[in-house]
mmCIF file of C-alpha atoms and ligand atoms in Angstrom:
data_model
loop_
_atom_site.group_PDB
_atom_site.id
_atom_site.type_symbol
_atom_site.label_atom_id
_atom_site.label_comp_id
_atom_site.label_asym_id
_atom_site.label_seq_id
_atom_site.Cartn_x
_atom_site.Cartn_y
_atom_site.Cartn_z
ATOM 1 C CA MET A 27 11.892 30.657 8.748
ATOM 2 C CA ASP A 28 14.321 28.960 6.332
ATOM 3 C CA ALA A 29 13.097 28.416 2.775
ATOM 4 C CA PRO A 30 12.286 24.730 2.142
ATOM 5 C CA SER A 31 15.175 22.798 0.601
ATOM 6 C CA GLU A 32 14.891 21.179 -2.827
ATOM 7 C CA THR A 33 14.332 17.842 -1.070
ATOM 8 C CA GLU A 34 11.473 19.192 1.018
ATOM 9 C CA ARG A 35 9.837 20.797 -2.030
ATOM 10 C CA SER A 36 10.005 17.844 -4.411
ATOM 11 C CA PHE A 37 9.982 14.680 -2.305
ATOM 12 C CA ARG A 38 7.608 13.144 0.199
ATOM 13 C CA ILE A 39 8.192 10.435 2.809
ATOM 14 C CA ASP A 40 5.353 8.027 3.615
ATOM 15 C CA LEU A 41 4.862 4.718 5.371
ATOM 16 C CA ALA A 42 5.001 2.091 2.622
ATOM 17 C CA GLY A 43 1.769 0.322 1.713
ATOM 18 C CA THR A 44 0.872 -2.790 -0.238
ATOM 19 C CA HIS A 45 0.261 -0.577 -3.300
ATOM 20 C CA ASP A 46 4.053 0.091 -3.278
ATOM 21 C CA LEU A 47 4.957 -3.578 -3.736
ATOM 22 C CA ASP A 48 5.587 -3.522 -7.511
ATOM 23 C CA ALA A 49 7.633 -0.323 -7.380
ATOM 24 C CA LEU A 50 9.629 -1.638 -4.416
ATOM 25 C CA ALA A 51 10.348 -4.891 -6.244
ATOM 26 C CA ALA A 52 11.456 -2.951 -9.352
ATOM 27 C CA LEU A 53 13.826 -0.729 -7.365
ATOM 28 C CA GLU A 54 15.090 -3.689 -5.354
ATOM 29 C CA ALA A 55 16.000 -5.441 -8.624
ATOM 30 C CA VAL A 56 17.942 -2.395 -9.852
ATOM 31 C CA VAL A 57 19.854 -1.828 -6.611
ATOM 32 C CA PHE A 58 20.507 -5.221 -4.972
ATOM 33 C CA ASP A 59 21.979 -8.494 -6.186
ATOM 34 C CA PRO A 60 20.292 -10.738 -5.196
ATOM 35 C CA PRO A 61 17.093 -8.726 -4.731
ATOM 36 C CA TRP A 62 14.505 -9.662 -2.135
ATOM 37 C CA SER A 63 11.599 -11.646 -3.517
ATOM 38 C CA PRO A 64 8.108 -10.084 -3.734
ATOM 39 C CA GLY A 65 7.144 -12.376 -0.817
ATOM 40 C CA GLN A 66 9.916 -10.982 1.397
ATOM 41 C CA LEU A 67 8.952 -7.440 0.448
ATOM 42 C CA ALA A 68 5.251 -8.111 1.078
ATOM 43 C CA ALA A 69 6.105 -9.271 4.624
ATOM 44 C CA ALA A 70 7.945 -5.973 5.162
ATOM 45 C CA LEU A 71 4.770 -4.111 4.230
ATOM 46 C CA GLU A 72 2.619 -5.753 6.878
ATOM 47 C CA ALA A 73 2.035 -2.973 9.367
ATOM 48 C CA PRO A 74 2.086 -4.331 12.930
ATOM 49 C CA PRO A 75 -1.088 -3.700 14.966
ATOM 50 C CA PRO A 76 -1.022 -0.581 17.143
ATOM 51 C CA GLY A 77 0.907 -1.217 20.353
ATOM 52 C CA ALA A 78 2.775 -4.269 18.981
ATOM 53 C CA ASP A 79 6.293 -4.551 20.371
ATOM 54 C CA ALA A 80 7.815 -5.923 17.156
ATOM 55 C CA GLY A 81 7.372 -5.586 13.434
ATOM 56 C CA PRO A 82 8.656 -3.962 10.271
ATOM 57 C CA LEU A 83 8.848 -0.235 9.635
ATOM 58 C CA THR A 84 9.097 0.519 5.927
ATOM 59 C CA LEU A 85 9.292 4.076 4.639
ATOM 60 C CA VAL A 86 9.275 5.223 1.041
ATOM 61 C CA ILE A 87 10.381 8.502 -0.444
ATOM 62 C CA ARG A 88 8.422 9.609 -3.495
ATOM 63 C CA ALA A 89 9.127 12.042 -6.270
ATOM 64 C CA GLY A 90 5.613 12.814 -7.471
ATOM 65 C CA ASP A 91 4.046 9.405 -8.036
ATOM 66 C CA ALA A 92 7.387 7.677 -8.564
ATOM 67 C CA LEU A 93 9.237 5.776 -5.866
ATOM 68 C CA ALA A 94 12.698 7.328 -5.388
ATOM 69 C CA GLY A 95 13.821 5.107 -2.514
ATOM 70 C CA TYR A 96 12.956 3.216 0.624
ATOM 71 C CA ALA A 97 14.209 2.233 4.060
ATOM 72 C CA LEU A 98 13.181 -0.957 5.757
ATOM 73 C CA PHE A 99 13.706 -1.530 9.468
ATOM 74 C CA GLN A 100 12.746 -4.469 11.648
ATOM 75 C CA ARG A 101 11.956 -3.601 15.236
ATOM 76 C CA VAL A 102 11.977 -5.961 18.244
ATOM 77 C CA LEU A 103 11.192 -4.368 21.615
ATOM 78 C CA ASP A 104 13.689 -1.530 22.099
ATOM 79 C CA GLU A 105 16.072 -2.548 19.308
ATOM 80 C CA ALA A 106 15.847 -2.303 15.533
ATOM 81 C CA GLU A 107 17.801 -3.396 12.502
ATOM 82 C CA LEU A 108 18.082 -1.492 9.252
ATOM 83 C CA LEU A 109 17.619 -4.270 6.694
ATOM 84 C CA ARG A 110 17.432 -2.250 3.469
ATOM 85 C CA LEU A 111 18.139 1.309 2.413
ATOM 86 C CA ALA A 112 18.070 2.199 -1.263
ATOM 87 C CA ILE A 113 17.796 5.301 -3.380
ATOM 88 C CA GLY A 114 17.274 4.954 -7.130
ATOM 89 C CA PRO A 115 20.512 5.689 -9.009
ATOM 90 C CA GLU A 116 19.045 8.799 -10.684
ATOM 91 C CA HIS A 117 18.109 10.337 -7.314
ATOM 92 C CA ARG A 118 21.367 9.864 -5.400
ATOM 93 C CA ARG A 119 23.528 12.537 -3.728
ATOM 94 C CA ARG A 120 20.597 14.860 -3.140
ATOM 95 C CA GLY A 121 20.121 14.105 0.530
ATOM 96 C CA LEU A 122 17.280 11.592 0.118
ATOM 97 C CA GLY A 123 19.046 8.687 1.823
ATOM 98 C CA ALA A 124 19.896 10.947 4.754
ATOM 99 C CA ARG A 125 16.315 12.225 4.959
ATOM 100 C CA LEU A 126 14.881 8.683 4.982
ATOM 101 C CA LEU A 127 17.308 7.600 7.657
ATOM 102 C CA GLU A 128 16.546 10.666 9.765
ATOM 103 C CA VAL A 129 12.790 10.136 9.578
ATOM 104 C CA GLY A 130 13.083 6.374 10.180
ATOM 105 C CA LEU A 131 15.327 6.746 13.226
ATOM 106 C CA ALA A 132 13.078 9.436 14.673
ATOM 107 C CA ARG A 133 10.022 7.219 14.206
ATOM 108 C CA LEU A 134 11.808 4.300 15.865
ATOM 109 C CA ALA A 135 12.800 6.518 18.796
ATOM 110 C CA GLU A 136 9.110 7.415 19.224
ATOM 111 C CA LEU A 137 8.401 3.680 19.397
ATOM 112 C CA GLY A 138 10.962 3.300 22.196
ATOM 113 C CA VAL A 139 13.914 2.003 20.186
ATOM 114 C CA VAL A 140 17.221 2.807 21.874
ATOM 115 C CA ARG A 141 19.640 0.921 19.626
ATOM 116 C CA CYS A 142 19.767 0.320 15.883
ATOM 117 C CA HIS A 143 21.963 -2.251 14.152
ATOM 118 C CA LEU A 144 22.891 -2.776 10.520
ATOM 119 C CA GLU A 145 25.188 -4.769 8.318
ATOM 120 C CA VAL A 146 26.884 -3.299 5.253
ATOM 121 C CA ALA A 147 29.471 -4.490 2.739
ATOM 122 C CA ALA A 148 32.844 -3.235 3.954
ATOM 123 C CA SER A 149 33.541 -1.842 0.458
ATOM 124 C CA ASN A 150 30.302 0.201 0.381
ATOM 125 C CA GLN A 151 31.822 3.566 1.228
ATOM 126 C CA PRO A 152 28.778 5.672 0.219
ATOM 127 C CA ALA A 153 26.555 3.812 2.680
ATOM 128 C CA ILE A 154 29.187 3.660 5.433
ATOM 129 C CA GLY A 155 29.757 7.420 5.070
ATOM 130 C CA LEU A 156 26.035 8.023 5.405
ATOM 131 C CA TYR A 157 25.724 5.767 8.461
ATOM 132 C CA GLU A 158 28.682 7.468 10.158
ATOM 133 C CA LEU A 159 26.969 10.819 9.702
ATOM 134 C CA PHE A 160 24.120 9.443 11.820
ATOM 135 C CA GLY A 161 26.394 8.196 14.579
ATOM 136 C CA PHE A 162 26.611 4.523 13.610
ATOM 137 C CA VAL A 163 29.905 2.998 14.757
ATOM 138 C CA PRO A 164 31.516 -0.334 13.828
ATOM 139 C CA SER A 165 30.554 -3.188 16.142
ATOM 140 C CA GLY A 166 31.947 -6.230 14.326
ATOM 141 C CA LEU A 167 33.222 -7.717 11.077
ATOM 142 C CA ARG A 168 32.181 -10.917 9.309
ATOM 143 C CA ARG A 169 35.076 -11.807 7.033
ATOM 144 C CA GLY A 170 34.187 -13.021 3.533
ATOM 145 C CA TYR A 171 30.489 -12.933 4.389
ATOM 146 C CA TYR A 172 29.159 -11.938 0.973
ATOM 147 C CA PRO A 173 29.188 -14.232 -2.095
ATOM 148 C CA ASP A 174 31.714 -11.918 -3.836
ATOM 149 C CA GLY A 175 34.083 -12.357 -0.889
ATOM 150 C CA ASP A 176 33.483 -8.905 0.577
ATOM 151 C CA ASP A 177 33.460 -8.580 4.360
ATOM 152 C CA ALA A 178 30.296 -7.545 6.198
ATOM 153 C CA LEU A 179 30.799 -4.617 8.538
ATOM 154 C CA LEU A 180 28.390 -4.572 11.487
ATOM 155 C CA MET A 181 27.468 -1.143 12.803
ATOM 156 C CA GLN A 182 25.257 0.095 15.610
ATOM 157 C CA ARG A 183 23.922 3.362 16.917
ATOM 158 C CA ALA A 184 22.552 4.243 20.322
ATOM 159 C CA ALA A 185 19.691 6.734 20.200
ATOM 160 C CA PRO A 186 20.569 10.155 21.616
ATOM 161 C CA PRO A 187 19.322 10.588 25.181
ATOM 162 C CA PRO A 188 15.788 12.029 25.511
ATOM 163 C CA GLY A 189 15.618 15.765 24.983
ATOM 164 C CA ARG A 190 18.348 15.817 22.360
ATOM 165 C CA HIS A 191 17.487 16.134 18.680
ATOM 166 C CA GLU A 192 17.995 13.104 16.417
ATOM 167 C CA SER A 193 21.050 13.545 14.162
HETATM 168 C C1 LIG H 216 23.809 4.536 0.210
HETATM 169 C C2 LIG H 216 22.664 5.330 -0.460
HETATM 170 C C3 LIG H 216 21.340 4.900 0.174
HETATM 171 C C4 LIG H 216 22.906 6.817 -0.192
HETATM 172 O O1 LIG H 216 21.760 7.534 -0.647
HETATM 173 P P1 LIG H 216 21.867 9.055 -1.163
HETATM 174 O O2 LIG H 216 20.505 9.612 -1.203
HETATM 175 O O3 LIG H 216 22.669 9.117 -2.397
HETATM 176 O O4 LIG H 216 22.704 9.717 0.034
HETATM 177 P P2 LIG H 216 22.657 11.252 0.477
HETATM 178 O O5 LIG H 216 22.596 12.128 -0.717
HETATM 179 O O6 LIG H 216 21.607 11.415 1.509
HETATM 180 O O7 LIG H 216 24.100 11.378 1.140
HETATM 181 C C5 LIG H 216 24.268 11.715 2.506
HETATM 182 C C6 LIG H 216 25.748 11.531 2.835
HETATM 183 O O8 LIG H 216 26.155 10.172 2.702
HETATM 184 C C7 LIG H 216 27.490 10.104 2.162
HETATM 185 N N1 LIG H 216 27.460 9.594 0.778
HETATM 186 C C8 LIG H 216 26.360 9.279 0.073
HETATM 187 N N2 LIG H 216 26.717 8.825 -1.165
HETATM 188 C C9 LIG H 216 28.064 8.883 -1.214
HETATM 189 C C10 LIG H 216 29.020 8.545 -2.221
HETATM 190 N N3 LIG H 216 28.644 8.063 -3.429
HETATM 191 N N4 LIG H 216 30.313 8.700 -1.933
HETATM 192 C C11 LIG H 216 30.723 9.174 -0.741
HETATM 193 N N5 LIG H 216 29.864 9.530 0.261
HETATM 194 C C12 LIG H 216 28.556 9.369 0.028
HETATM 195 C C13 LIG H 216 27.982 11.550 2.134
HETATM 196 O O9 LIG H 216 28.548 11.820 3.408
HETATM 197 C C14 LIG H 216 26.679 12.302 1.930
HETATM 198 O O10 LIG H 216 26.741 13.641 2.363
HETATM 199 P P3 LIG H 216 27.184 14.755 1.285
HETATM 200 O O11 LIG H 216 26.367 14.546 0.046
HETATM 201 O O12 LIG H 216 26.873 16.022 2.006
HETATM 202 O O13 LIG H 216 28.639 14.518 1.042
HETATM 203 C C15 LIG H 216 22.632 5.106 -2.000
HETATM 204 O O14 LIG H 216 23.921 5.348 -2.510
HETATM 205 C C16 LIG H 216 22.177 3.732 -2.423
HETATM 206 O O15 LIG H 216 20.982 3.467 -2.556
HETATM 207 N N6 LIG H 216 23.147 2.791 -2.645
HETATM 208 C C17 LIG H 216 22.825 1.451 -3.095
HETATM 209 C C18 LIG H 216 22.159 0.625 -2.014
HETATM 210 C C19 LIG H 216 22.998 0.517 -0.779
HETATM 211 O O16 LIG H 216 24.211 0.384 -0.827
HETATM 212 N N7 LIG H 216 22.305 0.553 0.382
HETATM 213 C C20 LIG H 216 22.946 0.472 1.669
HETATM 214 C C21 LIG H 216 23.305 -0.918 2.053
HETATM 215 S S1 LIG H 216 21.904 -1.894 2.498
#
């Protein structure tokens, strides 16, 4: 068996809970402008009842007790949208974003999701590079969508057919 990677040894992925709200809000404020409000984040932490066909899926990746990053999806029937993905600046380029995305997409596939959508600033090469690694392809462009004039690139990914490994 392969030795565990540094990521597997030092980091842990969990479903986010309400106790993560303050840490999520703090990271959100560091990474995004404008950040989501605590109210928006709290809604993303409301776990849907078992068997629900829609609702948020929010995963966090922890380094010890500290929150290193999070991924926030919204699922509706067999489709989902990645609304937020963030890794704290001090934890980047160590595979954590990829790990979160891998675990999130696998969880969504278990829930029956066959297509995932996202929107990303066209200038955000780090994120676009990561999404391409997971098979996301461009599906549209909203010119001048962001307040700074940047375009929004729309991307989507069809889940691999059953029996094939995610990513
Ligand atoms: C995008 C983001 C989540 C990537 O997280 P990360 O943990 O640093 O990414 P990983 O280490 O898992 O990188 C996986 C791959 O993505 C690509 N990538 C990630 N960061 C990159 C960068 N700065 N430049 C170029 N490619 C990059 C690479 O292909 C990388 O593989 P490699 O390291 O083997 O070359 C992180 O940079 C971030 O939080 N950015 C700010 C928030 C944001 O833009 N979120 C997405 C839009 S909502």
